[in-house]
Amino acid sequence: MRLAFMGSPAFSVPALRALVAAGHEVACVYAQPPRPAGRGQRETPCPVHQAAVEMGLPVRTPARVRREAAEHEAFAALLLDAAVVVAYGLILPRPMLEAPRMGCLNIHASLLPRWRGAAPIQAAVLAGDAETGITIMRMDEGLDTGPMLLREATPVGPRETAAGVHDRLSEMGARLVLRALAERPPETPQPAEGATYAPKLGKEDGRLDWAEPAAALDRRVRAMTPWPGAFTALGGEVLRVLSAEPAEGLAGRAPGTVLDEGLLVACGGGTALRLTRVQKAGRAAMEAGAFLRGHAVPAGTVLG
């Protein structure tokens, strides 16, 4: 088939590679424009852009498409059978949604209608969902509301991070979109009940509120790995919490109080969370024991 591919982050790259390997003609790749990155803040292409260049595919990086008539015309001129959209980052207007013969197929990282929106993987881990998955849908003008073609579930392990789920779903999405294009399964409207939303994350979503129970904070640490990253304050500095696990608490201690010499922290409801891997700004990540050998954090210290 003659396709356009629209995606930006690393999550999208396996699908692009799978489409090319399967023999589909990728007429154009659309990706977010290069942005400053790294210490030198050099303009850097996103992962999909880089992969497309490696494969010799033409790339377009418009900053906007919603009201750009020239972009609509250029897209229609590609004479596509379909477009495959995976975490592109721009809202497609009706003229672009309707231009391909088969429409625009989206690889969404949840079991729709649960976790529509920008951060479905993190939302599933944060909520403690027992499973998540991939939905292939035909896009409409709503927010992840289009009819479904395929769905496949995968369990979320009790100690999994968003990073681990991300990698598994990325490969699953690549496999399922090939099936959708080959089999052209019938469309199924999304159920009217059970819709939930996963808004775009910001850095503050990683802040640990010690008044919450340890189980909820453990999920937040795992959900925010690797980005935006869970954090707390230690002595006026930011302390990133890279991994942690619930532990036996000590009733009556104020949330955020360090309870022992091993970074066991009091949480809400008489629970506690042991920090097992941490990182201070500008320093290397360390296991808790190594960190404590160079940074004294005595019992009674209050994190916030």
XYZ file of N, CA and C in Angstrom, residues 9-242:
702
model
N 8.080 10.265 18.581
C 9.005 9.731 19.584
C 9.505 8.338 19.248
N 10.375 7.833 20.113
C 10.949 6.494 19.925
C 9.866 5.419 19.882
N 8.759 5.638 20.590
C 7.660 4.663 20.591
C 7.191 4.353 19.171
N 7.261 5.328 18.277
C 6.720 5.188 16.928
C 7.655 4.475 15.959
N 8.932 4.418 16.259
C 9.927 3.939 15.295
C 9.717 2.482 14.895
N 9.434 1.528 15.816
C 9.232 0.146 15.369
C 8.122 -0.004 14.336
N 7.058 0.781 14.440
C 5.982 0.697 13.452
C 6.458 1.155 12.082
N 7.223 2.238 12.029
C 7.754 2.709 10.755
C 8.655 1.648 10.138
N 9.541 1.082 10.925
C 10.446 0.060 10.392
C 9.669 -1.173 9.922
N 8.626 -1.552 10.648
C 7.840 -2.726 10.274
C 7.103 -2.502 8.960
N 6.571 -1.311 8.762
C 5.856 -1.021 7.513
C 6.791 -1.097 6.315
N 7.983 -0.534 6.451
C 8.955 -0.580 5.358
C 9.397 -2.020 5.104
N 9.674 -2.764 6.176
C 10.118 -4.151 6.030
C 9.054 -5.022 5.382
N 7.777 -4.685 5.593
C 6.675 -5.461 5.027
C 6.427 -5.130 3.563
N 7.141 -4.158 3.026
C 7.015 -3.844 1.613
C 6.048 -2.736 1.276
N 5.496 -2.074 2.292
C 4.615 -0.951 2.007
C 5.428 0.225 1.473
N 4.827 1.000 0.598
C 5.474 2.192 0.054
C 5.173 3.375 0.968
N 6.157 3.838 1.692
C 5.973 4.998 2.566
C 6.318 6.235 1.749
N 5.287 6.912 1.275
C 5.474 8.059 0.376
C 6.059 9.257 1.092
N 5.730 9.399 2.385
C 6.245 10.529 3.162
C 6.123 10.224 4.645
N 7.097 10.694 5.393
C 7.063 10.597 6.853
C 6.858 12.004 7.404
N 5.889 12.145 8.292
C 5.637 13.407 8.983
C 6.110 13.268 10.423
N 6.858 14.261 10.892
C 7.382 14.232 12.257
C 7.404 15.648 12.805
N 7.502 15.754 14.128
C 7.630 17.057 14.758
C 8.936 17.729 14.312
N 8.959 19.057 14.236
C 10.182 19.750 13.812
C 11.331 19.508 14.785
N 12.574 19.594 14.294
C 13.733 19.498 15.195
C 13.647 20.540 16.299
N 14.122 20.157 17.491
C 14.065 21.049 18.649
C 15.404 21.031 19.382
N 15.704 22.099 20.137
C 16.951 22.125 20.905
C 16.986 20.977 21.910
N 18.138 20.345 22.019
C 18.285 19.218 22.955
C 19.734 19.126 23.393
N 19.941 18.523 24.564
C 21.283 18.303 25.076
C 21.880 19.550 25.692
N 23.084 19.394 26.187
C 23.746 20.503 26.888
C 23.962 21.707 25.984
N 24.270 21.433 24.717
C 24.506 22.536 23.798
C 23.255 23.104 23.175
N 22.094 22.480 23.484
C 20.814 22.921 22.933
C 20.851 23.015 21.399
N 21.452 22.010 20.786
C 21.502 21.962 19.328
C 20.180 21.463 18.774
N 19.788 21.998 17.608
C 18.568 21.546 16.946
C 18.727 20.065 16.598
N 17.829 19.242 17.141
C 17.962 17.793 17.003
C 16.679 17.196 16.440
N 16.755 16.421 15.367
C 15.553 15.758 14.848
C 15.019 14.740 15.846
N 13.712 14.540 15.855
C 13.098 13.548 16.736
C 13.449 12.143 16.251
N 13.220 11.111 17.072
C 13.604 9.750 16.683
C 13.006 9.264 15.366
N 11.743 9.595 15.088
C 11.136 9.158 13.824
C 11.825 9.832 12.643
N 12.106 11.120 12.776
C 12.811 11.844 11.714
C 14.163 11.189 11.446
N 14.897 10.894 12.498
C 16.210 10.270 12.334
C 16.098 8.911 11.647
N 15.121 8.106 12.064
C 14.944 6.779 11.457
C 14.565 6.894 9.986
N 13.714 7.858 9.652
C 13.299 8.037 8.261
C 14.475 8.418 7.379
N 15.328 9.295 7.878
C 16.511 9.689 7.106
C 17.423 8.483 6.884
N 17.603 7.660 7.925
C 18.425 6.452 7.790
C 17.891 5.524 6.705
N 16.561 5.471 6.569
C 15.939 4.583 5.590
C 15.739 5.242 4.233
N 16.167 6.482 4.105
C 16.055 7.170 2.823
C 14.647 7.608 2.474
N 13.821 7.864 3.480
C 12.439 8.256 3.247
C 12.294 9.777 3.303
N 11.445 10.355 2.456
C 11.228 11.805 2.522
C 10.514 12.185 3.806
N 10.881 13.326 4.370
C 10.344 13.761 5.662
C 9.801 15.179 5.553
N 8.641 15.397 6.146
C 8.080 16.738 6.304
C 7.936 17.009 7.799
N 8.259 18.223 8.222
C 8.197 18.563 9.648
C 7.447 19.880 9.864
N 6.188 19.958 9.454
C 5.442 21.204 9.680
C 5.214 21.444 11.172
N 5.289 22.701 11.575
C 5.032 23.047 12.973
C 3.544 23.022 13.279
N 2.733 23.244 12.247
C 1.269 23.257 12.401
C 0.649 22.632 11.158
N -0.501 21.984 11.339
C -1.226 21.440 10.181
C -2.718 21.742 10.238
N -3.211 22.139 11.392
C -4.661 22.196 11.572
C -5.342 23.174 10.615
N -4.770 24.362 10.444
C -5.394 25.374 9.585
C -4.492 25.768 8.426
N -3.562 24.887 8.081
C -2.601 25.188 7.021
C -3.068 24.544 5.719
N -3.733 25.342 4.867
C -4.302 24.805 3.629
C -3.229 24.195 2.734
N -2.045 24.787 2.714
C -0.975 24.249 1.868
C -0.569 22.848 2.320
N -0.567 22.615 3.633
C -0.244 21.281 4.141
C -1.341 20.284 3.776
N -2.592 20.710 3.842
C -3.706 19.828 3.465
C -3.575 19.416 2.007
N -3.235 20.382 1.147
C -3.113 20.096 -0.280
C -1.934 19.171 -0.556
N -0.819 19.413 0.119
C 0.352 18.555 -0.079
C 0.074 17.127 0.366
N -0.665 16.988 1.444
C -1.011 15.662 1.956
C -1.938 14.950 0.974
N -2.957 15.640 0.467
C -3.887 15.045 -0.492
C -3.167 14.643 -1.775
N -2.159 15.433 -2.166
C -1.433 15.164 -3.416
C -0.611 13.884 -3.345
N -0.401 13.341 -2.157
C 0.343 12.083 -2.026
C -0.445 10.886 -2.546
N -1.776 11.047 -2.686
C -2.645 9.984 -3.215
C -2.452 8.682 -2.440
N -2.734 8.749 -1.154
C -2.446 7.654 -0.231
C -3.571 6.633 -0.162
N -3.175 5.393 0.083
C -4.163 4.387 0.486
C -4.550 4.593 1.953
N -3.568 4.908 2.790
C -3.831 5.110 4.219
C -2.678 5.904 4.819
N -2.934 6.465 5.979
C -1.873 7.047 6.802
C -1.853 6.302 8.119
N -0.653 6.036 8.626
C -0.478 5.399 9.931
C 0.054 6.459 10.883
N -0.668 6.674 11.980
C -0.351 7.751 12.917
C -0.019 7.129 14.277
N 1.149 7.483 14.804
C 1.592 6.928 16.089
C 2.255 8.035 16.896
N 1.537 8.598 17.863
C 2.117 9.611 18.743
C 2.751 10.746 17.944
N 2.018 11.243 16.949
C 2.550 12.302 16.089
C 2.719 13.609 16.848
N 1.714 13.988 17.640
C 1.832 15.199 18.446
C 1.098 16.404 17.899
N 0.506 16.292 16.693
C -0.301 17.367 16.133
C -1.696 16.833 15.839
N -2.704 17.670 16.009
C -4.084 17.291 15.729
C -4.335 17.388 14.227
N -4.834 16.330 13.635
C -5.105 16.312 12.204
C -6.517 16.834 11.925
N -6.653 17.781 10.996
C -7.979 18.308 10.659
C -8.711 17.374 9.697
N -9.991 17.631 9.509
C -10.812 16.780 8.660
C -10.232 16.579 7.252
N -9.743 17.647 6.573
C -9.218 17.408 5.221
C -8.097 16.371 5.172
N -7.264 16.314 6.209
C -6.189 15.321 6.228
C -6.709 13.953 6.650
N -7.653 13.923 7.577
C -8.221 12.646 8.002
C -8.928 11.939 6.857
N -9.531 12.707 5.969
C -10.330 12.123 4.897
C -9.561 11.952 3.592
N -8.330 12.462 3.508
C -7.589 12.407 2.245
C -7.200 10.981 1.826
N -6.654 10.131 2.721
C -6.296 8.771 2.290
C -7.542 7.935 1.992
N -7.420 7.039 1.068
C -8.558 6.207 0.645
C -9.153 5.425 1.811
N -8.316 4.902 2.692
C -8.780 4.113 3.835
C -8.781 4.922 5.129
N -8.489 6.203 5.045
C -8.453 7.031 6.235
C -7.107 6.956 6.949
N -7.082 7.478 8.165
C -5.877 7.513 8.988
C -6.025 6.516 10.133
N -5.112 5.573 10.213
C -5.137 4.545 11.260
C -4.184 4.946 12.367
N -4.691 4.906 13.586
C -3.906 5.309 14.748
C -3.545 4.096 15.596
N -2.286 4.030 16.021
C -1.845 3.031 16.998
C -1.903 3.710 18.360
N -2.858 3.317 19.193
C -3.021 3.966 20.499
C -2.632 2.996 21.599
N -1.856 3.475 22.568
C -1.267 2.613 23.601
C -2.176 2.435 24.807
N -3.407 1.993 24.555
C -4.307 1.598 25.643
C -5.432 0.760 25.054
N -6.224 0.193 25.923
C -7.411 -0.541 25.502
C -8.583 0.438 25.513
N -8.752 1.129 24.399
C -9.808 2.134 24.319
C -11.172 1.506 24.603
N -12.069 2.295 25.251
C -11.992 3.745 25.491
C -11.266 4.155 26.785
N -10.620 3.228 27.465
C -9.867 3.601 28.655
C -8.567 4.278 28.239
N -8.280 5.374 28.881
C -7.060 6.157 28.703
C -6.894 6.716 27.290
N -7.934 7.426 26.851
C -7.749 8.309 25.703
C -6.797 9.432 26.121
N -6.097 10.009 25.156
C -5.251 11.147 25.482
C -3.771 10.877 25.318
N -2.964 11.794 25.857
C -1.542 11.865 25.521
C -0.642 10.922 26.307
N -1.056 10.474 27.491
C -0.144 9.689 28.341
C -0.811 8.408 28.849
N -1.283 7.550 27.947
C -2.030 6.367 28.387
C -1.186 5.343 29.124
N 0.083 5.206 28.776
C 0.922 4.204 29.445
C 1.147 4.596 30.898
N 1.534 5.839 31.122
C 1.762 6.314 32.490
C 0.480 6.244 33.306
N -0.644 6.579 32.677
C -1.921 6.553 33.391
C -2.276 5.144 33.845
N -2.022 4.157 33.007
C -2.342 2.774 33.365
C -1.510 2.299 34.548
N -0.215 2.619 34.546
C 0.643 2.218 35.667
C 0.256 2.976 36.929
N -0.006 4.258 36.798
C -0.366 5.072 37.958
C -1.667 4.601 38.596
N -2.604 4.165 37.790
C -3.896 3.706 38.313
C -3.834 2.289 38.866
N -2.723 1.591 38.627
C -2.630 0.210 39.076
C -3.421 -0.758 38.220
N -3.614 -0.434 36.941
C -4.356 -1.326 36.049
C -3.644 -2.674 35.944
N -4.425 -3.738 35.940
C -3.851 -5.081 35.808
C -3.420 -5.369 34.381
N -4.014 -4.659 33.418
C -3.634 -4.849 32.030
C -3.807 -3.564 31.253
N -3.114 -3.491 30.154
C -3.286 -2.409 29.189
C -3.133 -3.048 27.823
N -2.842 -2.283 26.786
C -2.714 -2.902 25.479
C -2.622 -1.894 24.368
N -2.907 -2.355 23.168
C -2.883 -1.535 21.959
C -4.250 -1.596 21.305
N -4.704 -0.453 20.823
C -5.895 -0.378 19.984
C -5.507 0.255 18.653
N -5.876 -0.395 17.560
C -5.764 0.203 16.234
C -7.131 0.756 15.896
N -7.197 2.045 15.633
C -8.484 2.662 15.333
C -8.369 3.546 14.101
N -9.507 3.777 13.465
C -9.561 4.774 12.396
C -9.886 6.115 13.035
N -9.061 7.100 12.762
C -9.187 8.376 13.440
C -10.387 9.172 12.935
N -11.033 9.864 13.891
C -12.031 10.871 13.549
C -11.587 12.180 14.193
N -12.463 13.155 14.235
C -12.065 14.464 14.749
C -12.072 14.544 16.272
N -12.531 13.506 16.945
C -12.516 13.497 18.401
C -11.159 13.109 18.956
N -11.052 13.149 20.278
C -9.816 12.764 20.957
C -9.829 11.261 21.193
N -9.224 10.522 20.280
C -9.125 9.060 20.377
C -10.495 8.402 20.487
N -11.440 8.901 19.714
C -12.821 8.415 19.781
C -13.232 7.584 18.571
N -12.344 7.388 17.598
C -12.723 6.719 16.362
C -13.015 5.240 16.529
N -13.618 4.621 15.508
C -13.959 3.192 15.572
C -12.709 2.318 15.604
N -12.816 1.204 16.298
C -11.683 0.313 16.531
C -11.626 -0.780 15.468
N -10.403 -1.141 15.076
C -10.202 -2.242 14.147
C -9.640 -3.474 14.855
N -8.659 -3.264 15.743
C -8.043 -4.366 16.482
C -7.708 -3.896 17.888
N -7.770 -4.822 18.848
C -7.308 -4.560 20.213
C -6.568 -5.786 20.700
N -5.497 -5.562 21.470
C -4.775 -6.676 22.083
C -4.290 -6.235 23.452
N -4.508 -7.101 24.446
C -4.150 -6.769 25.826
C -2.817 -7.381 26.215
N -2.205 -6.780 27.231
C -0.997 -7.326 27.839
C -1.036 -7.000 29.322
N -0.611 -7.920 30.195
C -0.647 -7.626 31.630
C 0.377 -6.567 32.018
N 0.058 -5.835 33.064
C 0.997 -4.884 33.662
C 1.504 -5.530 34.951
N 2.779 -5.863 34.988
C 3.342 -6.530 36.156
C 3.335 -5.630 37.380
N 3.291 -6.220 38.574
C 3.194 -5.439 39.805
C 4.404 -4.556 40.079
N 5.547 -4.837 39.444
C 6.730 -4.003 39.638
C 7.171 -3.327 38.341
N 6.336 -3.363 37.322
C 6.723 -2.775 36.045
C 6.726 -1.262 36.085
N 7.628 -0.691 35.305
C 7.653 0.757 35.106
C 6.991 1.094 33.779
N 6.672 2.377 33.614
C 6.125 2.822 32.340
C 7.097 2.541 31.201
N 8.404 2.604 31.473
C 9.397 2.349 30.434
C 9.276 0.929 29.890
N 9.100 -0.034 30.776
C 8.973 -1.414 30.332
C 7.710 -1.649 29.533
N 6.591 -1.095 29.993
C 5.332 -1.234 29.271
C 5.435 -0.540 27.914
N 6.056 0.621 27.884
C 6.269 1.387 26.653
C 6.931 0.527 25.585
N 8.015 -0.136 25.940
C 8.768 -0.909 24.955
C 7.944 -2.080 24.427
N 7.216 -2.735 25.298
C 6.400 -3.869 24.870
C 5.265 -3.416 23.949
N 4.597 -2.338 24.310
C 3.489 -1.846 23.493
C 3.969 -1.304 22.156
N 5.164 -0.734 22.127
C 5.714 -0.224 20.873
C 5.829 -1.343 19.844
N 6.375 -2.474 20.256
C 6.511 -3.615 19.347
C 5.149 -4.220 19.016
N 4.260 -4.260 19.986
C 2.926 -4.798 19.752
C 2.176 -3.947 18.736
N 2.294 -2.634 18.853
C 1.621 -1.747 17.916
C 2.105 -1.938 16.498
N 3.417 -2.125 16.331
C 3.967 -2.366 15.000
C 3.383 -3.630 14.385
N 3.265 -4.667 15.197
C 2.716 -5.931 14.693
C 1.245 -5.806 14.336
N 0.476 -5.136 15.193
C -0.966 -5.047 14.975
C -1.333 -4.170 13.788
N -0.571 -3.102 13.549
C -0.936 -2.249 12.414
C -0.702 -2.978 11.096
N 0.305 -3.848 11.043
C 0.490 -4.666 9.841
C -0.710 -5.570 9.623
N -1.217 -6.148 10.697
C -2.422 -6.980 10.583
C -3.613 -6.171 10.099
N -3.778 -4.989 10.654
C -4.923 -4.151 10.277
C -4.884 -3.811 8.792
N -3.702 -3.504 8.270
C -3.589 -3.165 6.854
C -3.805 -4.390 5.972
N -3.334 -5.544 6.426
C -3.452 -6.755 5.613
C -4.848 -7.353 5.656
N -5.471 -7.341 6.841
C -6.742 -8.033 7.024
C -7.954 -7.121 6.846
N -7.755 -5.832 7.009
C -8.846 -4.848 6.941
C -10.063 -5.318 7.754
N -9.869 -5.502 9.056
C -10.970 -6.002 9.890
C -12.118 -5.005 9.950
N -13.314 -5.495 10.270
C -14.459 -4.582 10.372
C -14.277 -3.607 11.535
N -14.862 -2.431 11.383
C -14.772 -1.412 12.428
C -15.820 -1.651 13.502
N -15.416 -1.390 14.752
C -16.314 -1.508 15.895
C -16.343 -0.184 16.629
N -17.533 0.413 16.810
C -17.585 1.678 17.574
C -17.092 1.457 18.998
N -16.433 2.461 19.544
C -16.003 2.375 20.935
C -17.219 2.362 21.861
N -17.160 1.590 22.953
C -18.265 1.593 23.917
C -18.512 2.990 24.469
N -19.763 3.277 24.732
C -20.107 4.594 25.282
C -19.670 4.714 26.738
N -19.560 3.577 27.437
C -19.183 3.600 28.845
C -17.692 3.297 28.999
N -17.148 3.761 30.118
C -15.794 3.387 30.484
C -14.697 4.267 29.943
N -15.052 5.386 29.310
C -14.016 6.268 28.778
C -13.305 7.002 29.920
N -11.979 7.003 29.883
C -11.171 7.788 30.815
C -10.107 8.525 30.012
N -9.503 9.537 30.631
C -8.591 10.405 29.899
C -7.238 10.491 30.603
N -6.193 10.530 29.796
C -4.813 10.596 30.295
C -4.170 11.850 29.723
N -4.259 12.971 30.438
C -3.733 14.223 29.890
C -2.214 14.212 29.780
N -1.700 15.139 28.997
C -0.260 15.292 28.823
C 0.398 15.556 30.167
N 1.557 14.934 30.390
C 2.263 15.071 31.656
C 3.181 16.283 31.653
N 3.376 16.847 32.835
C 4.376 17.884 33.047
C 5.307 17.454 34.162
N 6.349 18.223 34.385
C 7.337 17.847 35.393
C 6.731 17.726 36.780
N 5.742 18.557 37.110
C 5.146 18.518 38.449
C 4.403 17.226 38.723
N 4.045 16.494 37.665
C 3.371 15.213 37.884
C 4.280 14.200 38.568
N 5.579 14.453 38.560
C 6.501 13.547 39.227
C 6.708 13.839 40.696
N 6.151 14.931 41.205
C 6.359 15.284 42.621
C 5.664 14.280 43.531
N 6.374 13.793 44.547
C 5.822 12.827 45.490
C 5.160 13.562 46.654
N 3.896 13.272 46.868
C 3.141 13.825 47.987
C 3.125 12.757 49.079
N 3.922 12.979 50.113
C 4.106 11.940 51.128
C 2.863 11.668 51.943
N 1.829 12.504 51.806
C 0.565 12.230 52.499
C -0.197 11.083 51.849
N 0.186 10.719 50.621
C -0.459 9.586 49.957
C 0.073 8.268 50.527
N -0.699 7.192 50.427
C -0.208 5.886 50.885
C 0.996 5.429 50.064
N 1.793 4.563 50.650
C 3.004 4.086 49.989
C 2.698 3.396 48.668
N 1.607 2.645 48.598
C 1.288 1.932 47.360
C 1.066 2.907 46.210
N 0.386 4.024 46.489
C 0.146 5.025 45.448
C 1.443 5.707 45.035
N 2.322 5.973 45.996
C 3.600 6.608 45.676
C 4.508 5.657 44.895
N 4.461 4.389 45.233
C 5.215 3.391 44.474
C 4.751 3.383 43.018
N 3.441 3.431 42.789
C 2.929 3.466 41.418
C 3.372 4.747 40.707
N 3.401 5.856 41.418
C 3.822 7.106 40.783
C 5.290 7.032 40.362
N 6.131 6.482 41.214
C 7.545 6.337 40.848
C 7.669 5.500 39.581
N 6.955 4.394 39.516
C 7.057 3.511 38.353
C 6.398 4.132 37.117
N 5.299 4.865 37.329
C 4.608 5.482 36.191
C 5.415 6.617 35.577
N 6.175 7.337 36.383
C 6.924 8.486 35.888
C 8.339 8.139 35.429
N 8.624 6.846 35.331
C 9.924 6.384 34.848
C 9.844 6.064 33.360
N 10.620 6.688 32.479
C 11.747 7.567 32.805
C 11.401 9.058 32.845
N 10.230 9.446 32.307
C 9.898 10.872 32.267
C 8.471 11.063 32.739
N 8.198 12.113 33.523
C 9.091 13.211 33.919
C 10.002 12.890 35.093
N 9.851 11.709 35.662
C 10.693 11.312 36.788
C 10.080 11.726 38.114
N 10.042 10.804 39.067
C 9.539 11.114 40.408
C 10.614 11.855 41.189
N 10.176 12.767 42.053
C 11.165 13.539 42.826
C 10.560 14.023 44.128
N 11.463 14.398 45.041
C 11.097 15.024 46.302
C 12.182 16.043 46.617
N 12.062 16.703 47.732
C 13.070 17.684 48.140
C 13.832 17.151 49.336
N 15.157 17.311 49.304
C 16.027 16.931 50.410
C 16.950 18.107 50.696
N 16.728 18.751 51.843
C 17.587 19.873 52.226
C 17.605 20.996 51.208
N 16.471 21.262 50.605
C 16.386 22.347 49.638
C 16.822 21.971 48.238
N 17.266 20.738 48.024
C 17.666 20.271 46.700
C 16.686 19.214 46.208
N 16.637 19.083 44.894
C 15.773 18.070 44.297
C 16.466 16.707 44.375
N 15.733 15.731 44.860
C 16.206 14.350 44.890
C 15.285 13.527 44.005
N 15.825 13.023 42.905
C 15.035 12.167 42.030
C 14.947 10.774 42.638
N 13.758 10.204 42.597
C 13.534 8.857 43.110
C 13.351 7.941 41.908
N 14.341 7.117 41.646
C 14.338 6.279 40.445
C 13.669 4.937 40.675
